[in-house]
XYZ file of C-alpha atoms in Angstrom:
615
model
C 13.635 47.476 -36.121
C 16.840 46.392 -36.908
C 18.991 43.075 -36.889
C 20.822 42.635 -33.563
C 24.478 42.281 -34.326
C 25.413 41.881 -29.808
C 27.206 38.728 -29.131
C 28.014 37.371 -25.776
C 29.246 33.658 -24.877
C 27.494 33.353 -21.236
C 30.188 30.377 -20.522
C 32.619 33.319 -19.318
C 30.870 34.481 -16.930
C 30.007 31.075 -15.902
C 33.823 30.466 -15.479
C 33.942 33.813 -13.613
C 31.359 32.752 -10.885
C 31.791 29.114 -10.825
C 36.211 28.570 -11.014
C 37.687 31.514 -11.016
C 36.518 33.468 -8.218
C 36.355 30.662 -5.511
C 35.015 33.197 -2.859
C 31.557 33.977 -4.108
C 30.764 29.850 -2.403
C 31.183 32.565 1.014
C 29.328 34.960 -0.757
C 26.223 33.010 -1.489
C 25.999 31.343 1.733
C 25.123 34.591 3.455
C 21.539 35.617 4.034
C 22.124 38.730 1.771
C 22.092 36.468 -1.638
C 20.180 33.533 -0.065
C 18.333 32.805 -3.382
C 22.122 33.165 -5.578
C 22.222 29.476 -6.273
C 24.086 28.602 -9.370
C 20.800 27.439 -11.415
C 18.974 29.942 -10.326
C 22.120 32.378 -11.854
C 22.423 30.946 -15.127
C 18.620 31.228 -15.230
C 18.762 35.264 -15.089
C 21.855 35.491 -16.935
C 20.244 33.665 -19.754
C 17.187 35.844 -19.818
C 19.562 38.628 -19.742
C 21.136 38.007 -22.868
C 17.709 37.402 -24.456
C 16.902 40.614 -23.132
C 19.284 41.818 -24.720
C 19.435 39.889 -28.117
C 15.630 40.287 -28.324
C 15.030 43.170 -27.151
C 17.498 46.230 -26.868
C 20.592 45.004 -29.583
C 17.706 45.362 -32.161
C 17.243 48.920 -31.110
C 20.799 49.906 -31.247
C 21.785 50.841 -34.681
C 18.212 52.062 -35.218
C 19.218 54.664 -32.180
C 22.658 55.934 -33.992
C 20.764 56.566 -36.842
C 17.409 58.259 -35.697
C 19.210 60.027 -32.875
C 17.488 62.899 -30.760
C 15.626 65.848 -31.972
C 14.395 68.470 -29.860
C 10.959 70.230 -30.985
C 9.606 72.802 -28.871
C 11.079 71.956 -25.217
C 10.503 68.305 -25.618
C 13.215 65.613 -27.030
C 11.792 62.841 -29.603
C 13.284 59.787 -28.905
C 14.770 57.378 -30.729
C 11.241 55.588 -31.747
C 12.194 51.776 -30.483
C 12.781 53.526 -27.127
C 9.434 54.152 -25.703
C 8.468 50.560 -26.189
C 11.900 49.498 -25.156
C 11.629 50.964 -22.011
C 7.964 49.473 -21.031
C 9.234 45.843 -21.777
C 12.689 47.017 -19.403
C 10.093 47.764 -16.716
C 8.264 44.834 -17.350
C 10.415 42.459 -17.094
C 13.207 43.951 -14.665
C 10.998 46.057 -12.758
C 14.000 45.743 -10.214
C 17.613 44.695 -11.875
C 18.931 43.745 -8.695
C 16.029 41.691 -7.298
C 16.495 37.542 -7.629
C 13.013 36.757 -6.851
C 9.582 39.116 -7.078
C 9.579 38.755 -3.086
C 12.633 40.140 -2.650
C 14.101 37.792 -0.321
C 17.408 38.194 -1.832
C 19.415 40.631 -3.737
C 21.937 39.841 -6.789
C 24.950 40.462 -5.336
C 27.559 44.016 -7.445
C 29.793 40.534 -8.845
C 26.583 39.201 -10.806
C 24.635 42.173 -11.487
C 27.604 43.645 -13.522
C 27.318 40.800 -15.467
C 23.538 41.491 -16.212
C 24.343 45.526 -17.065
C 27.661 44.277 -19.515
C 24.917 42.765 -20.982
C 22.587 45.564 -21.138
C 24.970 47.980 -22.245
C 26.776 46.643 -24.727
C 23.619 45.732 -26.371
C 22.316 49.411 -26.191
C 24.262 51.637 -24.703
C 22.479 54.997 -25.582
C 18.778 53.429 -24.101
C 20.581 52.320 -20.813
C 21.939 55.746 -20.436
C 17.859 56.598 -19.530
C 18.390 54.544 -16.267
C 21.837 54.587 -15.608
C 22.029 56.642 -12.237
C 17.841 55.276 -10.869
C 20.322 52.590 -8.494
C 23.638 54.920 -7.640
C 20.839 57.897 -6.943
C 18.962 55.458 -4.644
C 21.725 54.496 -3.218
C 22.802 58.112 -2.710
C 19.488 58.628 -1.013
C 19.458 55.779 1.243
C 23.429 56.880 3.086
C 22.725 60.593 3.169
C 18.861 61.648 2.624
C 16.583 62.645 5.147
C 13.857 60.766 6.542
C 11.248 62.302 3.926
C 13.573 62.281 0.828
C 13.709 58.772 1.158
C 10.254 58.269 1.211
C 9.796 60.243 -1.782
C 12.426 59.115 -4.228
C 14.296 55.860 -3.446
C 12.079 53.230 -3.863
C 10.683 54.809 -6.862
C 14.257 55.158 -8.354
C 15.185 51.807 -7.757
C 12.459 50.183 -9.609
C 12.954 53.081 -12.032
C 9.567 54.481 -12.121
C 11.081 57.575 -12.269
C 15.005 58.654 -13.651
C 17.750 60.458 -12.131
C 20.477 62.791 -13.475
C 23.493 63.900 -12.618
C 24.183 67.575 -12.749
C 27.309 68.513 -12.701
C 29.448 70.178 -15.800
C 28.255 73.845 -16.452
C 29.542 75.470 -20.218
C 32.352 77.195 -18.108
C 33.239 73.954 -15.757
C 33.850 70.423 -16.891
C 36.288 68.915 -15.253
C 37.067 72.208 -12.690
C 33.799 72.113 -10.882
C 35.173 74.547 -8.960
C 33.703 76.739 -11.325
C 30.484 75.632 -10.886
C 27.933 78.587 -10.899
C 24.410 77.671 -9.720
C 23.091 78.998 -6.940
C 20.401 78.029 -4.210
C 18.214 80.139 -2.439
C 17.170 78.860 0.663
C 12.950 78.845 1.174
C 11.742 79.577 4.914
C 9.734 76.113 4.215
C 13.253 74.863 3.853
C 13.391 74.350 0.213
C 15.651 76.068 -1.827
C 14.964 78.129 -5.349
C 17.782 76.808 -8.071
C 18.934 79.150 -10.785
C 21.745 77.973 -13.254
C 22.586 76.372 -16.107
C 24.132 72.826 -16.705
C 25.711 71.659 -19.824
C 25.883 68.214 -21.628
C 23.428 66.130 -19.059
C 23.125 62.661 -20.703
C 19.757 61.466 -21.041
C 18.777 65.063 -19.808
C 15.281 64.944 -20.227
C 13.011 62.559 -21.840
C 9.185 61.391 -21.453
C 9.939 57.735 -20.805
C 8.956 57.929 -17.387
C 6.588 60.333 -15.001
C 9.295 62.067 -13.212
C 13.421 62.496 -13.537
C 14.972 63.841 -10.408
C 17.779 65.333 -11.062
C 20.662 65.771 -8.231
C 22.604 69.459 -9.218
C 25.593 70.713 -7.535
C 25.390 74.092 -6.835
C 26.224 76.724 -4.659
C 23.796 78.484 -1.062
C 23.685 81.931 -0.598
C 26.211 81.972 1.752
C 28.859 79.528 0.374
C 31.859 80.114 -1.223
C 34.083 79.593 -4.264
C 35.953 76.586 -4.471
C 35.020 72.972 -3.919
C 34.005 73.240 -0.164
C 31.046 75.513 -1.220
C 29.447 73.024 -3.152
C 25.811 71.377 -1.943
C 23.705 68.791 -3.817
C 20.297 69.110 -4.356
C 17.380 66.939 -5.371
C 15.050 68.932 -8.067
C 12.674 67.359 -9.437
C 11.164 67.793 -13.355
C 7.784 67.761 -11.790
C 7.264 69.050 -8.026
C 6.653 65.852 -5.641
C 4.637 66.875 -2.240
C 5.337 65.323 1.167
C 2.514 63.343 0.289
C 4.232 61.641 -2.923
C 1.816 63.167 -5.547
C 3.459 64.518 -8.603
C 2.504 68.407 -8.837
C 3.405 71.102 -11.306
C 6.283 71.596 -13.682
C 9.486 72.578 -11.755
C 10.801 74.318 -14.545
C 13.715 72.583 -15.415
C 14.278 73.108 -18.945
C 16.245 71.815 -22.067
C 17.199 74.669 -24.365
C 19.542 72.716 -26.931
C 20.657 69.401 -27.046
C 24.164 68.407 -28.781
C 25.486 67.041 -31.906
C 28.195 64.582 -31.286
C 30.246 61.658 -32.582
C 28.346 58.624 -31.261
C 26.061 57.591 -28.560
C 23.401 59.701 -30.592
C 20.428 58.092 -28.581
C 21.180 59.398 -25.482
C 20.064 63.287 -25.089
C 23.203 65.102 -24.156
C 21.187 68.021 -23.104
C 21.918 71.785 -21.935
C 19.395 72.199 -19.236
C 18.022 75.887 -17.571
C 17.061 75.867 -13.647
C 14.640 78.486 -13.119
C 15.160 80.491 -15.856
C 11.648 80.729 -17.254
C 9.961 80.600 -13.070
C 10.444 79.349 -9.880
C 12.225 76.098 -9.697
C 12.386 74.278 -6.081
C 14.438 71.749 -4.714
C 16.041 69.814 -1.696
C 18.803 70.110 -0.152
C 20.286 66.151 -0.373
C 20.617 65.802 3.868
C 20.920 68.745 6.502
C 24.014 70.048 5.482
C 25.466 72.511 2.719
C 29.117 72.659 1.310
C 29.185 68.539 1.623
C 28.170 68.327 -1.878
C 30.953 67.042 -3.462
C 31.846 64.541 -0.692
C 28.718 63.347 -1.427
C 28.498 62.776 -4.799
C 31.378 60.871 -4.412
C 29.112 58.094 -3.911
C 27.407 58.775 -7.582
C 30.912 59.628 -9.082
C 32.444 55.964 -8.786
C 29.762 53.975 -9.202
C 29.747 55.860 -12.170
C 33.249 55.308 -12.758
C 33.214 51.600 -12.658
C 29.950 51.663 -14.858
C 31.708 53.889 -17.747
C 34.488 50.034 -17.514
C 31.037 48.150 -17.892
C 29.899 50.153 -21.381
C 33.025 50.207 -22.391
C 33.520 46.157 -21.837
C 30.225 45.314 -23.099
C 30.566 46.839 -26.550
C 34.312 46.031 -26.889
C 33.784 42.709 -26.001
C 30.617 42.176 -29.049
C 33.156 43.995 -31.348
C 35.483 41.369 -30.313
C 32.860 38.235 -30.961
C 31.824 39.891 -34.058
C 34.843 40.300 -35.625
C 35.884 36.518 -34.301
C 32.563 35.334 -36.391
C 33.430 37.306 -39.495
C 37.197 36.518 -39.173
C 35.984 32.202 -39.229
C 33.895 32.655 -42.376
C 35.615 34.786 -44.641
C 37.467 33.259 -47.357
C 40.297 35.235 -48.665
C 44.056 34.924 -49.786
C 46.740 31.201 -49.291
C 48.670 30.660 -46.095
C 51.781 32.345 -45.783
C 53.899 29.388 -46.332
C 51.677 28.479 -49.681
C 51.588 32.064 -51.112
C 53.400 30.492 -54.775
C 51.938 27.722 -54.763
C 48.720 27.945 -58.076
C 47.110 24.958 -55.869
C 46.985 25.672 -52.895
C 43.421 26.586 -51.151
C 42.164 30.044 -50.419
C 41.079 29.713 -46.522
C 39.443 31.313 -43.598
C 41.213 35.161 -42.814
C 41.466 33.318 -38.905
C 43.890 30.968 -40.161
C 46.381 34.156 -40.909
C 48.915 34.555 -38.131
C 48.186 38.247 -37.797
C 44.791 38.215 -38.177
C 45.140 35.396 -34.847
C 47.675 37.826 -33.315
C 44.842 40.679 -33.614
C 41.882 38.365 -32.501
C 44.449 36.821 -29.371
C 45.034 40.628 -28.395
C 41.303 41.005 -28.159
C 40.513 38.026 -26.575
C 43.151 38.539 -23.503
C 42.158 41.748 -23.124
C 37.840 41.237 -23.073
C 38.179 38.607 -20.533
C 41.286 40.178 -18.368
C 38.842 43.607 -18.466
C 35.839 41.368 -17.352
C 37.864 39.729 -14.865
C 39.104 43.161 -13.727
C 35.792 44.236 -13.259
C 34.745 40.609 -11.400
C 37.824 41.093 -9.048
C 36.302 44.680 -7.638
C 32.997 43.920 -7.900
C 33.522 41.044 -5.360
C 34.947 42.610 -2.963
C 31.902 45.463 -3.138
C 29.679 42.406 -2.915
C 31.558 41.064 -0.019
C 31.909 44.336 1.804
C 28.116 44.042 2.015
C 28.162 40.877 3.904
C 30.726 42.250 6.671
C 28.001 44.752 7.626
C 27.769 45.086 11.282
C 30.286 42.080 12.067
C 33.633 43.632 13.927
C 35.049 40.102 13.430
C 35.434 41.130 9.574
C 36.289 44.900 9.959
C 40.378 43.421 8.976
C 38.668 41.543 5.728
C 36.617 45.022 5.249
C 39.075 47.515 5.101
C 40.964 44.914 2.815
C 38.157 44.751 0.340
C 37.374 48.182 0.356
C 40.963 49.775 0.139
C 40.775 47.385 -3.830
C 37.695 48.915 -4.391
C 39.106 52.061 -3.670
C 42.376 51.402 -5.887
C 40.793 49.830 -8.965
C 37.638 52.126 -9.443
C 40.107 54.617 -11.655
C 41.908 51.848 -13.199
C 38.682 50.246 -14.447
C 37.058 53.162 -15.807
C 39.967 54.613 -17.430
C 41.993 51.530 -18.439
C 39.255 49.245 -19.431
C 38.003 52.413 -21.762
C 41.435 53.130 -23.285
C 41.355 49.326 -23.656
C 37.791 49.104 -25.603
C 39.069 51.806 -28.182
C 41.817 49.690 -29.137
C 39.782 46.650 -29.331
C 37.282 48.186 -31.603
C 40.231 49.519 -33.810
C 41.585 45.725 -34.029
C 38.084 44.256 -34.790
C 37.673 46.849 -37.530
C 40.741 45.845 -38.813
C 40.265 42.114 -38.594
C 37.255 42.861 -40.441
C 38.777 45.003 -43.645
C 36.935 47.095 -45.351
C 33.516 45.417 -44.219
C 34.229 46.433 -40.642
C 34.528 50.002 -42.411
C 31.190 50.029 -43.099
C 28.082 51.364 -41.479
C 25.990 48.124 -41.633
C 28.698 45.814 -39.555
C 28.248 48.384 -36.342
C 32.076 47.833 -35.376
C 32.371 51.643 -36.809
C 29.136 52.524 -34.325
C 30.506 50.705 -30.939
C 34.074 52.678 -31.584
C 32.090 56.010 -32.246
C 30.143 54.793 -29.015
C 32.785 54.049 -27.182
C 35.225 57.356 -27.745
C 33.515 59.440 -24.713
C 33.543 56.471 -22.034
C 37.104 58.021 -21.812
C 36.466 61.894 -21.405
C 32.772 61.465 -19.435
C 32.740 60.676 -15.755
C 36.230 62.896 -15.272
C 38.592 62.527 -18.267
C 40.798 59.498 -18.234
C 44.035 61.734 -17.409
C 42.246 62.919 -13.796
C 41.444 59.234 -13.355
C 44.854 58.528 -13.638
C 46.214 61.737 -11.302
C 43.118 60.356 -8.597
C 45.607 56.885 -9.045
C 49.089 58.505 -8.240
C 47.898 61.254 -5.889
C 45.299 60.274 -3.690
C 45.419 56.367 -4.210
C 49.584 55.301 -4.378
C 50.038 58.493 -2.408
C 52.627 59.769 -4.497
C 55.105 57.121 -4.459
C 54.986 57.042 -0.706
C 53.929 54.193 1.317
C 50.679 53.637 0.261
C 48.054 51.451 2.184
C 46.083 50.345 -0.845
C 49.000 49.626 -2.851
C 50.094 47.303 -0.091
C 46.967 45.943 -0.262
C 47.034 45.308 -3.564
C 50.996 43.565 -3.554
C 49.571 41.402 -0.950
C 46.853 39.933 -2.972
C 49.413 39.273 -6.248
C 52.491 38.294 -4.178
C 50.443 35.495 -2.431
C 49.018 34.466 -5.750
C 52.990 34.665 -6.731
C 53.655 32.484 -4.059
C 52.036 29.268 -5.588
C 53.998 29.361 -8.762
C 55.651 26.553 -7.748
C 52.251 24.416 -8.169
C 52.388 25.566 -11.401
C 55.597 24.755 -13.300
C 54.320 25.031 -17.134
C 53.359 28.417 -16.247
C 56.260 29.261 -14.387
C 58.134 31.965 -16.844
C 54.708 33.451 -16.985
C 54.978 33.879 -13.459
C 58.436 35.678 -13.220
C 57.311 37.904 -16.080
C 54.356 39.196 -13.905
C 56.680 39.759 -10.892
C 59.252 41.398 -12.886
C 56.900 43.614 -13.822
C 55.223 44.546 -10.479
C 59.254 44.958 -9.867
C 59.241 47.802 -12.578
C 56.084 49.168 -11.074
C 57.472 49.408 -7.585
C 60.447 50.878 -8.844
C 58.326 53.692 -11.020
C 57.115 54.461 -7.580
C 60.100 55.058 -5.942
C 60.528 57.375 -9.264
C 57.721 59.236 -8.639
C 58.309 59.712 -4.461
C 62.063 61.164 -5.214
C 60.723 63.777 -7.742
C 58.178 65.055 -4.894
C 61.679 64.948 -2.341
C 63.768 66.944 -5.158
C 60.334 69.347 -5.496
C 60.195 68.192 -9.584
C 56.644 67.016 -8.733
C 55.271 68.877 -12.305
C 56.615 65.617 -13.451
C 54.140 63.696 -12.196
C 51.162 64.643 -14.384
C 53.425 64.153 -18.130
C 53.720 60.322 -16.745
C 50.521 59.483 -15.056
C 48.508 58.116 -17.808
C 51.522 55.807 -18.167
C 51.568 54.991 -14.831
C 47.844 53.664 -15.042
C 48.127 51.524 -17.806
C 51.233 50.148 -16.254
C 48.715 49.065 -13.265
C 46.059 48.024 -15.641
C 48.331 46.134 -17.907
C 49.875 44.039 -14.614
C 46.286 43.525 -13.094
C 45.391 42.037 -16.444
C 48.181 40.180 -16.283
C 47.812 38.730 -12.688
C 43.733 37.499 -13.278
C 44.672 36.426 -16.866
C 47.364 34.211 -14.886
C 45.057 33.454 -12.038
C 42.706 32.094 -15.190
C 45.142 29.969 -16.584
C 46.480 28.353 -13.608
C 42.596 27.349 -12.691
C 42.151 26.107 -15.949
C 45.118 24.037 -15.785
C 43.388 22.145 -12.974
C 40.413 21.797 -15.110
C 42.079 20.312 -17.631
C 44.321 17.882 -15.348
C 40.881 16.484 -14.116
C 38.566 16.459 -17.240
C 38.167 16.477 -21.047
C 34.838 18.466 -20.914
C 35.278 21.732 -22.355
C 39.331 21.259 -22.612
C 39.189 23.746 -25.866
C 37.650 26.144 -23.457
C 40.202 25.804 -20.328
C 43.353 25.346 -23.789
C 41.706 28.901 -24.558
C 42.532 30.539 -20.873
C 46.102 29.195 -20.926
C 47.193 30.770 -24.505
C 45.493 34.157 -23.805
C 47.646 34.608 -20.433
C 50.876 33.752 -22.718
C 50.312 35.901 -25.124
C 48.890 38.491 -22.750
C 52.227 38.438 -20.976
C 54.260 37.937 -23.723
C 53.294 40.549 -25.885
C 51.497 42.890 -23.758
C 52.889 42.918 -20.188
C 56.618 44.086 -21.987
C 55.353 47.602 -21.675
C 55.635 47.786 -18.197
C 59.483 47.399 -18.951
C 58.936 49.898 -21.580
C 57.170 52.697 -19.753
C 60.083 52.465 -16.454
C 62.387 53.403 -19.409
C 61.098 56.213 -20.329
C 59.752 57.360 -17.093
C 63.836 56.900 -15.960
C 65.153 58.653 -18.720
C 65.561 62.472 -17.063
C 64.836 63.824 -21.048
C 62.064 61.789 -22.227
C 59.544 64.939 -21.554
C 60.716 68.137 -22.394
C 58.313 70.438 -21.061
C 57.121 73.932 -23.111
C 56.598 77.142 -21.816
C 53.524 78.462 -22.778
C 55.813 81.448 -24.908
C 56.563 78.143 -26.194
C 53.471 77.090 -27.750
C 52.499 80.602 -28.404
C 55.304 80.449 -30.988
C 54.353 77.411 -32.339
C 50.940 78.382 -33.177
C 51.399 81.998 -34.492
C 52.111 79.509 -37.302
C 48.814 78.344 -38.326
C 47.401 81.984 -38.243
């Protein structure tokens, strides 16, 4: 097997749990994450990255160059995978269990922690068992009775896998196009024919059983999104009874060729094409299927930010490491001088502008994912209380607003990181045996799976800022950053930072008021040639705001003690630089989205014209 080359420093997250985010003291006190005591934290976040030093970042450039070959129906494996897998089973039998009793659960803010961990150290193995907790979870709000007695448990401990079957050769993005159909059974099963396209981790023999959950269409549904239903098919039949039966004939006819993530089997899969091939309806009700895979989709979403942070951030360490050690060229200020000392590339202001640029944005993407993650986490301690139902819909409406920014942002993000830590790195970080090549290759389709980055960003203006209008969530989130405005005065060597950041949620309030005119004037074709724009503008200001948020805690820190005052220095100069070179775009991008001729749109006569020149 190979050499791991993952890096994490565990004192972030540390910082995350223990200063920044003061709530989770609230969070562990309730019953829910009894056993959550900081020891007993640091204790599974250290065998976590073990885990994953030890035991999946050996595996990962073995994956990429092994990849997946499929031989007669069946898909070969990556060969560290089969082993890989028993020892994940082993020793996290259940990822979100604190204790073998299960007393206790580890709370969405911690257990994102353990998965950044997981897959940034292998990102292709953990696509096996990506969906065994979302696809639980999907069972537990919406299956029946006997579905859940079936499949959840076992999906949770993932002694079986799930899928997720959606995209079809003629419908990616548009599942309205979405062609499979169900049959329904007079036992009240349903017969599935169809075809689905591009299924990661599609089929495999790690485990006994994958169930996959298809959206398709019943006999008497209709085109469009309202006639789609999900159902629960299973690679080998499962009786009422629980015992595993004959093949369901779900098949893999051709698997594809692609520009990273080579260990995972991106797989075109046949439903009945070759015999009969049953499945559930998810529930009692057809044409729901999309509402309910809603519930898959964004846990999805905010998983695609947790790939994408865990291998940007290890390109980031790596190229930190390399950056320290390698000896190369004079300072700047010494380039004449025949005496002066070759020294460390990190000691060259723009190879520390590239490495700051990393930095700020790793930990403002981690903290982006911390701040959302809490409030899931707390949502699930407001369960049944009407006392909280205010604090609730709070905490869910950020949930609600950040899920696109995360996946989308924090993916767009990780590209450019891995593009700065191969050039930090020169022509080593070129090469094949450094990896920084493999997590950008890797990283490339975090922002086109899971809906393309661009429909994240239209989900953002349309159906999350309402189009400019008054928007519930986006009050929600102003109230949360103009309170945290609101104590700049405790904070006065930080306190240009602080008009910066409201300046700039000034030129994002003002891009709204943009965007709500064009829908009054009917220009609202606009909308879509800014929206990507719009999004980072929210990412880059949310980044911005917990980078702050950082800085002004570690401020405290370092008013009180010496210990780790390089660590707490650290926090302070990434939200400067952050803001200072960074959060400027947010000025840029109301420019452009002002000026009335920055997009001139073409008619597709247009583009005809322009490409009757390459024939």
């Amino acid at each position: 097997m190979s050499k791991n080359i993952y890096k994490i420093d565990l004192r972030e997250f540390k910082f995350l749990i223990e200063d920044q985010f003061y709530q989770t003291r609230e969070l562990f006190d309730h019953p829910l994450y009894q056993d959550c005591s900081p020891e007993i934290l640091h204790e599974i976040l250290l065998r976590a990255k073990n885990f994953a030093y030890q035991v999946l970042g050996p595996g990962f450039q073995q994956a990429d160059e092994q990849g997946c070959q499929l031989k007669a129906g069946s898909i070969q494996l990556p060969e560290s995978f089969p082993e890989m897998w028993k020892r994940f089973k082993q020793e996290w039998t259940d990822v979100t269990s604190v204790s073998g009793e299960r007393r206790s659960t580890l709370p969405p803010f911690i257990l994102q922690m353990v998965l950044e961990m997981f897959m940034g150290s292998n990102p292709s193995f953990m696509a096996y068992g990506g969906f065994c907790l979302p696809s639980s979870t999907l069972l537990d709000r919406y299956g029946s009775e006997i579905q859940k007695a079936l499949f959840r448990d076992r999906l949770a401990a993932s002694e079986w896998t799930a899928c997720l079957c959606l995209t079809e050769p003629q419908a990616g993005s548009d599942v309205s196009l979405v062609e499979t159909r169900a049959r329904r059974q007079t036992d009240g099963t349903y017969l599935l024919t169809g075809e689905k396209y591009l299924i990661s981790a599609g089929m495999h023999d790690l485990a006994d059983n994958i169930i996959y959950f298809v959206l398709g269409r019943g006999e008497q549904s209709g085109s469009g999104t309202y006639g789609l239903s999900c159902f629960i098919v299973p690679k080998y039949w499962v009786d009422e009874g629980g015992t595993l039966g004959g093949f369901n004939h779900v098949e893999c006819i051709s698997i594809a060729e692609k520009m990273g993530f080579k260990g995972c089997a991106n797989t075109h899969l046949t439903f009945g094409a070759q015999g009969p091939c049953r499945g559930y309806l998810l529930g009692e009700r057809e044409n729901v299927g999309l509402l309910q895979f809603l519930t898959l989709m964004n846990q999805a979403r905010i998983s695609t930010g947790v790939y994408a942070l865990g291998m940007a951030s290890s390109a980031y360490y790596n190229a930190l490491s390399y950056a320290s050690k390698r000896l190369q060229g004079k300072r700047f200020d010494q380039s004449f001088s025949p005496t002066a000392d070759r020294v460390n590339i990190i000691e060259h202001a723009d190879v520390q502008r590239m490495l700051l640029e990393m930095k700020s944005k790793v930990e403002g993407c981690r903290a982006l994912i911390a701040k959302l993650t809490l409030s899931e986490s707390l949502i699930n301690t407001f369960e049944g209380r009407d006392d909280k139902e205010m604090e609730r819909v709070h905490h869910q409406g950020l949930v609600d607003l950040l899920t696109p920014v995360v996946k989308a942002y924090i993916s767009d993000q990780a590209w450019r990181i891995c593009e700065l830590a191969i050039q930090t790195c020169g022509g080593r970080g070129y090469l094949r045996d450094m990896g920084l090549e493999q997590y950008a290759r890797d990283i490339k389709v975090l922002a086109i799976w899971e809906g393309t980055n661009y429909i994240q960003s239209q989900d953002l203006i349309r159906d999350k800022l309402g189009l400019g209008n008054t928007s519930k969530l986006f009050n929600i989130y102003k109230i949360e950053i103009d309170r945290f405005i609101d104590t700049a005065g405790d904070y006065p060597q930080l306190l240009a930072e602080f008009n910066c950041l409201k300046d700039s949620l000034g030129h994002f309030e003002t891009v709204l008021k943009v965007v709500h005119d064009w829908v009054k004037s009917k220009e609202m074709l606009k909308i879509p040639a800014y929206s990507t724009r719009i999004l980072h503008m929210m990412g880059d200001i949310t980044l911005a705001w917990l980078l702050l948020e950082a800085a002004c805690v570690s401020s405290c820190k370092l008013c009180k003690r010496d210990k780790d005052k390089e660590f707490f220095n650290s926090k302070i100069i990434i939200a400067k630089f952050f803001i200072r070179n960074e959060l400027p775009r947010t000025q840029y991008y109301l420019n452009v989205i002002q000026d009335r001729n920055s997009f001139c749109e073409l008619e597709f006569s247009d583009w005809s014209s322009l490409l009757s020149e390459l024939e």
